[in-house]
């Protein structure tokens, strides 16, 4: 029996980082850190789709062009800010 399965990776990326300024956009081996995450997930056979939840205009502009698997989800205003936990972001998408 063959089962139809879909594996979706959800990556929350904030525009502003409270503890490490600009961490998602710092260059690592010639490209921003979050590009490495997306490229790694793109190469994982089991991952069918990569969702990037973000409030960053830069990520919104760049990320969709990194892989055909990528879809951008604009983070709702109530989930923006340093006090919002990653768990709340995941719960928002699972609801």
PDB file of N, CA and C in Angstrom:
ATOM      1  N   UNK A   1       0.846  -1.182   0.000  1.00  0.00           N
ATOM      2  CA  UNK A   1       0.000   0.000   0.000  1.00  0.00           C
ATOM      3  C   UNK A   1       0.889   1.242   0.000  1.00  0.00           C
ATOM      4  N   UNK A   2       0.564   2.203  -0.833  1.00  0.00           N
ATOM      5  CA  UNK A   2       1.310   3.459  -0.910  1.00  0.00           C
ATOM      6  C   UNK A   2       0.504   4.550  -0.212  1.00  0.00           C
ATOM      7  N   UNK A   3       1.168   5.242   0.685  1.00  0.00           N
ATOM      8  CA  UNK A   3       0.524   6.331   1.404  1.00  0.00           C
ATOM      9  C   UNK A   3       0.937   7.657   0.778  1.00  0.00           C
ATOM     10  N   UNK A   4      -0.025   8.541   0.605  1.00  0.00           N
ATOM     11  CA  UNK A   4       0.265   9.882   0.128  1.00  0.00           C
ATOM     12  C   UNK A   4       0.590  10.740   1.344  1.00  0.00           C
ATOM     13  N   UNK A   5       1.776  11.278   1.384  1.00  0.00           N
ATOM     14  CA  UNK A   5       2.164  12.122   2.520  1.00  0.00           C
ATOM     15  C   UNK A   5       2.764  13.414   2.006  1.00  0.00           C
ATOM     16  N   UNK A   6       2.582  14.438   2.781  1.00  0.00           N
ATOM     17  CA  UNK A   6       3.208  15.723   2.481  1.00  0.00           C
ATOM     18  C   UNK A   6       3.922  16.184   3.736  1.00  0.00           C
ATOM     19  N   UNK A   7       5.154  16.576   3.552  1.00  0.00           N
ATOM     20  CA  UNK A   7       5.929  17.118   4.657  1.00  0.00           C
ATOM     21  C   UNK A   7       6.149  18.596   4.372  1.00  0.00           C
ATOM     22  N   UNK A   8       5.732  19.410   5.325  1.00  0.00           N
ATOM     23  CA  UNK A   8       5.861  20.854   5.192  1.00  0.00           C
ATOM     24  C   UNK A   8       6.779  21.354   6.298  1.00  0.00           C
ATOM     25  N   UNK A   9       7.782  22.121   5.911  1.00  0.00           N
ATOM     26  CA  UNK A   9       8.678  22.754   6.876  1.00  0.00           C
ATOM     27  C   UNK A   9       8.223  24.197   7.067  1.00  0.00           C
ATOM     28  N   UNK A  10       8.131  24.619   8.320  1.00  0.00           N
ATOM     29  CA  UNK A  10       7.740  25.992   8.641  1.00  0.00           C
ATOM     30  C   UNK A  10       8.927  26.691   9.294  1.00  0.00           C
ATOM     31  N   UNK A  11       9.367  27.775   8.672  1.00  0.00           N
ATOM     32  CA  UNK A  11      10.503  28.541   9.182  1.00  0.00           C
ATOM     33  C   UNK A  11      10.020  29.927   9.604  1.00  0.00           C
ATOM     34  N   UNK A  12      10.037  30.221  10.896  1.00  0.00           N
ATOM     35  CA  UNK A  12       9.717  31.584  11.330  1.00  0.00           C
ATOM     36  C   UNK A  12      10.973  32.457  11.263  1.00  0.00           C
ATOM     37  N   UNK A  13      10.887  33.574  10.552  1.00  0.00           N
ATOM     38  CA  UNK A  13      12.027  34.494  10.428  1.00  0.00           C
ATOM     39  C   UNK A  13      11.555  35.908  10.731  1.00  0.00           C
ATOM     40  N   UNK A  14      12.115  36.472  11.802  1.00  0.00           N
ATOM     41  CA  UNK A  14      11.789  37.853  12.151  1.00  0.00           C
ATOM     42  C   UNK A  14      12.727  38.815  11.442  1.00  0.00           C
ATOM     43  N   UNK A  15      12.237  40.006  11.191  1.00  0.00           N
ATOM     44  CA  UNK A  15      13.073  41.049  10.611  1.00  0.00           C
ATOM     45  C   UNK A  15      14.084  41.542  11.633  1.00  0.00           C
ATOM     46  N   UNK A  16      13.663  41.604  12.869  1.00  0.00           N
ATOM     47  CA  UNK A  16      14.483  42.148  13.945  1.00  0.00           C
ATOM     48  C   UNK A  16      14.802  41.039  14.935  1.00  0.00           C
ATOM     49  N   UNK A  17      16.060  40.935  15.295  1.00  0.00           N
ATOM     50  CA  UNK A  17      16.474  39.956  16.299  1.00  0.00           C
ATOM     51  C   UNK A  17      16.906  40.698  17.552  1.00  0.00           C
ATOM     52  N   UNK A  18      16.307  40.333  18.663  1.00  0.00           N
ATOM     53  CA  UNK A  18      16.569  41.034  19.915  1.00  0.00           C
ATOM     54  C   UNK A  18      17.964  40.730  20.473  1.00  0.00           C
ATOM     55  N   UNK A  19      18.366  39.471  20.458  1.00  0.00           N
ATOM     56  CA  UNK A  19      19.635  39.094  21.085  1.00  0.00           C
ATOM     57  C   UNK A  19      20.841  39.236  20.158  1.00  0.00           C
ATOM     58  N   UNK A  20      20.698  38.844  18.903  1.00  0.00           N
ATOM     59  CA  UNK A  20      21.808  38.914  17.945  1.00  0.00           C
ATOM     60  C   UNK A  20      21.336  39.748  16.758  1.00  0.00           C
ATOM     61  N   UNK A  21      21.761  40.985  16.711  1.00  0.00           N
ATOM     62  CA  UNK A  21      21.302  41.924  15.693  1.00  0.00           C
ATOM     63  C   UNK A  21      21.567  41.410  14.282  1.00  0.00           C
ATOM     64  N   UNK A  22      20.496  41.355  13.489  1.00  0.00           N
ATOM     65  CA  UNK A  22      20.605  40.989  12.082  1.00  0.00           C
ATOM     66  C   UNK A  22      21.053  39.566  11.807  1.00  0.00           C
ATOM     67  N   UNK A  23      20.847  38.647  12.763  1.00  0.00           N
ATOM     68  CA  UNK A  23      21.405  37.297  12.617  1.00  0.00           C
ATOM     69  C   UNK A  23      20.943  36.582  11.356  1.00  0.00           C
ATOM     70  N   UNK A  24      19.701  36.737  10.973  1.00  0.00           N
ATOM     71  CA  UNK A  24      19.195  36.036   9.789  1.00  0.00           C
ATOM     72  C   UNK A  24      19.781  36.560   8.490  1.00  0.00           C
ATOM     73  N   UNK A  25      20.339  37.765   8.527  1.00  0.00           N
ATOM     74  CA  UNK A  25      20.835  38.405   7.317  1.00  0.00           C
ATOM     75  C   UNK A  25      22.359  38.505   7.272  1.00  0.00           C
ATOM     76  N   UNK A  26      23.006  38.045   8.336  1.00  0.00           N
ATOM     77  CA  UNK A  26      24.471  38.066   8.357  1.00  0.00           C
ATOM     78  C   UNK A  26      25.007  37.087   7.315  1.00  0.00           C
ATOM     79  N   UNK A  27      26.088  37.493   6.697  1.00  0.00           N
ATOM     80  CA  UNK A  27      26.698  36.651   5.681  1.00  0.00           C
ATOM     81  C   UNK A  27      27.438  35.489   6.327  1.00  0.00           C
ATOM     82  N   UNK A  28      27.161  34.309   5.842  1.00  0.00           N
ATOM     83  CA  UNK A  28      27.842  33.092   6.271  1.00  0.00           C
ATOM     84  C   UNK A  28      28.191  32.325   5.006  1.00  0.00           C
ATOM     85  N   UNK A  29      29.465  32.154   4.748  1.00  0.00           N
ATOM     86  CA  UNK A  29      29.931  31.499   3.515  1.00  0.00           C
ATOM     87  C   UNK A  29      29.362  32.186   2.277  1.00  0.00           C
ATOM     88  N   UNK A  30      29.269  33.512   2.341  1.00  0.00           N
ATOM     89  CA  UNK A  30      28.891  34.285   1.169  1.00  0.00           C
ATOM     90  C   UNK A  30      27.409  34.537   0.957  1.00  0.00           C
ATOM     91  N   UNK A  31      26.561  34.054   1.856  1.00  0.00           N
ATOM     92  CA  UNK A  31      25.132  34.340   1.707  1.00  0.00           C
ATOM     93  C   UNK A  31      24.478  34.439   3.081  1.00  0.00           C
ATOM     94  N   UNK A  32      23.311  35.090   3.146  1.00  0.00           N
ATOM     95  CA  UNK A  32      22.640  35.249   4.439  1.00  0.00           C
ATOM     96  C   UNK A  32      22.325  33.896   5.080  1.00  0.00           C
ATOM     97  N   UNK A  33      22.352  33.867   6.398  1.00  0.00           N
ATOM     98  CA  UNK A  33      22.127  32.637   7.156  1.00  0.00           C
ATOM     99  C   UNK A  33      20.834  31.930   6.755  1.00  0.00           C
ATOM    100  N   UNK A  34      19.747  32.677   6.605  1.00  0.00           N
ATOM    101  CA  UNK A  34      18.471  32.020   6.304  1.00  0.00           C
ATOM    102  C   UNK A  34      18.475  31.372   4.919  1.00  0.00           C
ATOM    103  N   UNK A  35      19.309  31.856   4.001  1.00  0.00           N
ATOM    104  CA  UNK A  35      19.427  31.214   2.686  1.00  0.00           C
ATOM    105  C   UNK A  35      19.936  29.780   2.836  1.00  0.00           C
ATOM    106  N   UNK A  36      20.875  29.567   3.754  1.00  0.00           N
ATOM    107  CA  UNK A  36      21.406  28.223   3.995  1.00  0.00           C
ATOM    108  C   UNK A  36      20.302  27.283   4.482  1.00  0.00           C
ATOM    109  N   UNK A  37      19.457  27.786   5.352  1.00  0.00           N
ATOM    110  CA  UNK A  37      18.351  26.969   5.865  1.00  0.00           C
ATOM    111  C   UNK A  37      17.413  26.570   4.731  1.00  0.00           C
ATOM    112  N   UNK A  38      17.038  27.533   3.909  1.00  0.00           N
ATOM    113  CA  UNK A  38      16.129  27.259   2.789  1.00  0.00           C
ATOM    114  C   UNK A  38      16.764  26.293   1.794  1.00  0.00           C
ATOM    115  N   UNK A  39      18.030  26.515   1.456  1.00  0.00           N
ATOM    116  CA  UNK A  39      18.704  25.634   0.489  1.00  0.00           C
ATOM    117  C   UNK A  39      18.833  24.211   1.034  1.00  0.00           C
ATOM    118  N   UNK A  40      19.079  24.070   2.326  1.00  0.00           N
ATOM    119  CA  UNK A  40      19.156  22.740   2.928  1.00  0.00           C
ATOM    120  C   UNK A  40      17.817  22.032   2.838  1.00  0.00           C
ATOM    121  N   UNK A  41      16.742  22.719   3.196  1.00  0.00           N
ATOM    122  CA  UNK A  41      15.410  22.113   3.120  1.00  0.00           C
ATOM    123  C   UNK A  41      15.011  21.809   1.683  1.00  0.00           C
ATOM    124  N   UNK A  42      15.465  22.618   0.747  1.00  0.00           N
ATOM    125  CA  UNK A  42      15.177  22.385  -0.667  1.00  0.00           C
ATOM    126  C   UNK A  42      15.775  21.056  -1.141  1.00  0.00           C
ATOM    127  N   UNK A  43      16.922  20.700  -0.583  1.00  0.00           N
ATOM    128  CA  UNK A  43      17.597  19.469  -0.988  1.00  0.00           C
ATOM    129  C   UNK A  43      17.085  18.230  -0.254  1.00  0.00           C
ATOM    130  N   UNK A  44      16.256  18.408   0.760  1.00  0.00           N
ATOM    131  CA  UNK A  44      15.733  17.261   1.506  1.00  0.00           C
ATOM    132  C   UNK A  44      14.574  16.661   0.719  1.00  0.00           C
ATOM    133  N   UNK A  45      14.762  15.451   0.274  1.00  0.00           N
ATOM    134  CA  UNK A  45      13.767  14.773  -0.553  1.00  0.00           C
ATOM    135  C   UNK A  45      12.400  14.704   0.132  1.00  0.00           C
ATOM    136  N   UNK A  46      12.395  14.447   1.432  1.00  0.00           N
ATOM    137  CA  UNK A  46      11.135  14.242   2.162  1.00  0.00           C
ATOM    138  C   UNK A  46      10.328  15.527   2.340  1.00  0.00           C
ATOM    139  N   UNK A  47      10.957  16.686   2.189  1.00  0.00           N
ATOM    140  CA  UNK A  47      10.249  17.958   2.379  1.00  0.00           C
ATOM    141  C   UNK A  47       9.626  18.376   1.051  1.00  0.00           C
ATOM    142  N   UNK A  48       8.296  18.473   1.062  1.00  0.00           N
ATOM    143  CA  UNK A  48       7.555  18.831  -0.143  1.00  0.00           C
ATOM    144  C   UNK A  48       7.382  20.334  -0.309  1.00  0.00           C
ATOM    145  N   UNK A  49       7.338  21.038   0.817  1.00  0.00           N
ATOM    146  CA  UNK A  49       7.023  22.466   0.779  1.00  0.00           C
ATOM    147  C   UNK A  49       7.707  23.165   1.941  1.00  0.00           C
ATOM    148  N   UNK A  50       8.184  24.376   1.703  1.00  0.00           N
ATOM    149  CA  UNK A  50       8.828  25.179   2.744  1.00  0.00           C
ATOM    150  C   UNK A  50       8.016  26.462   2.900  1.00  0.00           C
ATOM    151  N   UNK A  51       7.472  26.655   4.081  1.00  0.00           N
ATOM    152  CA  UNK A  51       6.717  27.868   4.392  1.00  0.00           C
ATOM    153  C   UNK A  51       7.594  28.771   5.243  1.00  0.00           C
ATOM    154  N   UNK A  52       7.723  30.020   4.830  1.00  0.00           N
ATOM    155  CA  UNK A  52       8.470  30.993   5.621  1.00  0.00           C
ATOM    156  C   UNK A  52       7.483  32.005   6.168  1.00  0.00           C
ATOM    157  N   UNK A  53       7.357  32.005   7.498  1.00  0.00           N
ATOM    158  CA  UNK A  53       6.504  32.960   8.194  1.00  0.00           C
ATOM    159  C   UNK A  53       7.392  34.127   8.591  1.00  0.00           C
ATOM    160  N   UNK A  54       7.074  35.314   8.097  1.00  0.00           N
ATOM    161  CA  UNK A  54       7.964  36.446   8.351  1.00  0.00           C
ATOM    162  C   UNK A  54       7.235  37.781   8.409  1.00  0.00           C
ATOM    163  N   UNK A  55       7.896  38.723   9.063  1.00  0.00           N
ATOM    164  CA  UNK A  55       7.459  40.117   9.068  1.00  0.00           C
ATOM    165  C   UNK A  55       8.506  40.983   8.361  1.00  0.00           C
ATOM    166  N   UNK A  56       9.460  40.341   7.698  1.00  0.00           N
ATOM    167  CA  UNK A  56      10.583  41.040   7.085  1.00  0.00           C
ATOM    168  C   UNK A  56      10.349  41.351   5.613  1.00  0.00           C
ATOM    169  N   UNK A  57      10.378  42.631   5.245  1.00  0.00           N
ATOM    170  CA  UNK A  57      10.255  42.984   3.829  1.00  0.00           C
ATOM    171  C   UNK A  57      11.367  42.361   2.978  1.00  0.00           C
ATOM    172  N   UNK A  58      12.558  42.263   3.548  1.00  0.00           N
ATOM    173  CA  UNK A  58      13.684  41.674   2.816  1.00  0.00           C
ATOM    174  C   UNK A  58      13.435  40.195   2.514  1.00  0.00           C
ATOM    175  N   UNK A  59      12.959  39.463   3.492  1.00  0.00           N
ATOM    176  CA  UNK A  59      12.662  38.037   3.278  1.00  0.00           C
ATOM    177  C   UNK A  59      11.524  37.884   2.279  1.00  0.00           C
ATOM    178  N   UNK A  60      10.510  38.713   2.400  1.00  0.00           N
ATOM    179  CA  UNK A  60       9.380  38.661   1.472  1.00  0.00           C
ATOM    180  C   UNK A  60       9.865  38.881   0.039  1.00  0.00           C
ATOM    181  N   UNK A  61      10.791  39.805  -0.155  1.00  0.00           N
ATOM    182  CA  UNK A  61      11.316  40.099  -1.495  1.00  0.00           C
ATOM    183  C   UNK A  61      12.232  39.015  -2.044  1.00  0.00           C
ATOM    184  N   UNK A  62      13.039  38.409  -1.185  1.00  0.00           N
ATOM    185  CA  UNK A  62      14.079  37.493  -1.638  1.00  0.00           C
ATOM    186  C   UNK A  62      13.721  36.014  -1.611  1.00  0.00           C
ATOM    187  N   UNK A  63      13.032  35.570  -0.597  1.00  0.00           N
ATOM    188  CA  UNK A  63      12.945  34.143  -0.289  1.00  0.00           C
ATOM    189  C   UNK A  63      12.217  33.309  -1.336  1.00  0.00           C
ATOM    190  N   UNK A  64      11.183  33.827  -1.936  1.00  0.00           N
ATOM    191  CA  UNK A  64      10.444  33.031  -2.925  1.00  0.00           C
ATOM    192  C   UNK A  64      11.322  32.631  -4.101  1.00  0.00           C
ATOM    193  N   UNK A  65      12.324  33.424  -4.394  1.00  0.00           N
ATOM    194  CA  UNK A  65      13.228  33.121  -5.494  1.00  0.00           C
ATOM    195  C   UNK A  65      14.301  32.100  -5.151  1.00  0.00           C
ATOM    196  N   UNK A  66      14.366  31.659  -3.904  1.00  0.00           N
ATOM    197  CA  UNK A  66      15.395  30.711  -3.491  1.00  0.00           C
ATOM    198  C   UNK A  66      15.067  29.270  -3.872  1.00  0.00           C
ATOM    199  N   UNK A  67      13.783  28.954  -3.966  1.00  0.00           N
ATOM    200  CA  UNK A  67      13.378  27.579  -4.267  1.00  0.00           C
ATOM    201  C   UNK A  67      11.927  27.571  -4.728  1.00  0.00           C
ATOM    202  N   UNK A  68      11.614  26.644  -5.610  1.00  0.00           N
ATOM    203  CA  UNK A  68      10.222  26.492  -6.052  1.00  0.00           C
ATOM    204  C   UNK A  68       9.348  25.949  -4.928  1.00  0.00           C
ATOM    205  N   UNK A  69       9.960  25.357  -3.919  1.00  0.00           N
ATOM    206  CA  UNK A  69       9.212  24.807  -2.777  1.00  0.00           C
ATOM    207  C   UNK A  69       8.749  25.885  -1.799  1.00  0.00           C
ATOM    208  N   UNK A  70       9.295  27.091  -1.905  1.00  0.00           N
ATOM    209  CA  UNK A  70       9.069  28.130  -0.901  1.00  0.00           C
ATOM    210  C   UNK A  70       7.788  28.912  -1.148  1.00  0.00           C
ATOM    211  N   UNK A  71       7.019  29.075  -0.081  1.00  0.00           N
ATOM    212  CA  UNK A  71       5.885  29.995  -0.051  1.00  0.00           C
ATOM    213  C   UNK A  71       6.083  30.934   1.123  1.00  0.00           C
ATOM    214  N   UNK A  72       5.746  32.198   0.917  1.00  0.00           N
ATOM    215  CA  UNK A  72       5.909  33.209   1.958  1.00  0.00           C
ATOM    216  C   UNK A  72       4.571  33.459   2.637  1.00  0.00           C
ATOM    217  N   UNK A  73       4.587  33.456   3.963  1.00  0.00           N
ATOM    218  CA  UNK A  73       3.408  33.789   4.764  1.00  0.00           C
ATOM    219  C   UNK A  73       3.718  35.068   5.528  1.00  0.00           C
ATOM    220  N   UNK A  74       2.971  36.114   5.223  1.00  0.00           N
ATOM    221  CA  UNK A  74       3.176  37.378   5.952  1.00  0.00           C
ATOM    222  C   UNK A  74       2.607  37.227   7.359  1.00  0.00           C
ATOM    223  N   UNK A  75       3.465  37.478   8.320  1.00  0.00           N
ATOM    224  CA  UNK A  75       3.083  37.314   9.721  1.00  0.00           C
ATOM    225  C   UNK A  75       2.051  38.354  10.120  1.00  0.00           C
ATOM    226  N   UNK A  76       0.950  37.916  10.751  1.00  0.00           N
ATOM    227  CA  UNK A  76      -0.056  38.877  11.218  1.00  0.00           C
ATOM    228  C   UNK A  76       0.537  39.813  12.279  1.00  0.00           C
ATOM    229  N   UNK A  77       0.041  41.017  12.318  1.00  0.00           N
ATOM    230  CA  UNK A  77       0.542  42.041  13.237  1.00  0.00           C
ATOM    231  C   UNK A  77       0.550  41.558  14.690  1.00  0.00           C
ATOM    232  N   UNK A  78      -0.460  40.802  15.096  1.00  0.00           N
ATOM    233  CA  UNK A  78      -0.531  40.343  16.493  1.00  0.00           C
ATOM    234  C   UNK A  78       0.558  39.317  16.832  1.00  0.00           C
ATOM    235  N   UNK A  79       1.255  38.814  15.820  1.00  0.00           N
ATOM    236  CA  UNK A  79       2.342  37.854  16.061  1.00  0.00           C
ATOM    237  C   UNK A  79       3.716  38.468  15.792  1.00  0.00           C
ATOM    238  N   UNK A  80       3.777  39.790  15.713  1.00  0.00           N
ATOM    239  CA  UNK A  80       5.043  40.487  15.509  1.00  0.00           C
ATOM    240  C   UNK A  80       5.549  41.014  16.845  1.00  0.00           C
ATOM    241  N   UNK A  81       6.843  41.112  16.954  1.00  0.00           N
ATOM    242  CA  UNK A  81       7.440  41.678  18.162  1.00  0.00           C
ATOM    243  C   UNK A  81       8.294  40.672  18.903  1.00  0.00           C
ATOM    244  N   UNK A  82       9.130  41.189  19.791  1.00  0.00           N
ATOM    245  CA  UNK A  82      10.076  40.356  20.520  1.00  0.00           C
ATOM    246  C   UNK A  82       9.432  39.467  21.577  1.00  0.00           C
ATOM    247  N   UNK A  83       8.245  39.815  22.028  1.00  0.00           N
ATOM    248  CA  UNK A  83       7.618  39.032  23.097  1.00  0.00           C
ATOM    249  C   UNK A  83       6.788  37.857  22.576  1.00  0.00           C
ATOM    250  N   UNK A  84       6.693  37.696  21.273  1.00  0.00           N
ATOM    251  CA  UNK A  84       5.902  36.607  20.691  1.00  0.00           C
ATOM    252  C   UNK A  84       6.768  35.353  20.595  1.00  0.00           C
ATOM    253  N   UNK A  85       6.271  34.271  21.186  1.00  0.00           N
ATOM    254  CA  UNK A  85       7.040  33.027  21.167  1.00  0.00           C
ATOM    255  C   UNK A  85       6.863  32.295  19.838  1.00  0.00           C
ATOM    256  N   UNK A  86       7.839  31.473  19.531  1.00  0.00           N
ATOM    257  CA  UNK A  86       7.762  30.638  18.332  1.00  0.00           C
ATOM    258  C   UNK A  86       6.578  29.680  18.439  1.00  0.00           C
ATOM    259  N   UNK A  87       6.281  29.226  19.647  1.00  0.00           N
ATOM    260  CA  UNK A  87       5.135  28.332  19.844  1.00  0.00           C
ATOM    261  C   UNK A  87       3.830  28.978  19.404  1.00  0.00           C
ATOM    262  N   UNK A  88       3.673  30.274  19.667  1.00  0.00           N
ATOM    263  CA  UNK A  88       2.459  30.975  19.215  1.00  0.00           C
ATOM    264  C   UNK A  88       2.382  31.017  17.703  1.00  0.00           C
ATOM    265  N   UNK A  89       3.522  31.189  17.050  1.00  0.00           N
ATOM    266  CA  UNK A  89       3.550  31.222  15.590  1.00  0.00           C
ATOM    267  C   UNK A  89       3.157  29.854  15.030  1.00  0.00           C
ATOM    268  N   UNK A  90       3.719  28.790  15.582  1.00  0.00           N
ATOM    269  CA  UNK A  90       3.361  27.442  15.135  1.00  0.00           C
ATOM    270  C   UNK A  90       1.881  27.157  15.398  1.00  0.00           C
ATOM    271  N   UNK A  91       1.396  27.531  16.574  1.00  0.00           N
ATOM    272  CA  UNK A  91      -0.008  27.307  16.915  1.00  0.00           C
ATOM    273  C   UNK A  91      -0.929  28.045  15.947  1.00  0.00           C
ATOM    274  N   UNK A  92      -0.545  29.237  15.536  1.00  0.00           N
ATOM    275  CA  UNK A  92      -1.332  30.021  14.577  1.00  0.00           C
ATOM    276  C   UNK A  92      -1.506  29.249  13.265  1.00  0.00           C
ATOM    277  N   UNK A  93      -0.460  28.594  12.811  1.00  0.00           N
ATOM    278  CA  UNK A  93      -0.518  27.884  11.534  1.00  0.00           C
ATOM    279  C   UNK A  93      -1.163  26.509  11.645  1.00  0.00           C
ATOM    280  N   UNK A  94      -1.195  25.967  12.833  1.00  0.00           N
ATOM    281  CA  UNK A  94      -1.828  24.658  13.031  1.00  0.00           C
ATOM    282  C   UNK A  94      -3.324  24.765  13.290  1.00  0.00           C
ATOM    283  N   UNK A  95      -3.779  25.969  13.603  1.00  0.00           N
ATOM    284  CA  UNK A  95      -5.204  26.168  13.911  1.00  0.00           C
ATOM    285  C   UNK A  95      -6.065  26.068  12.664  1.00  0.00           C
TER     286      UNK A  95
END
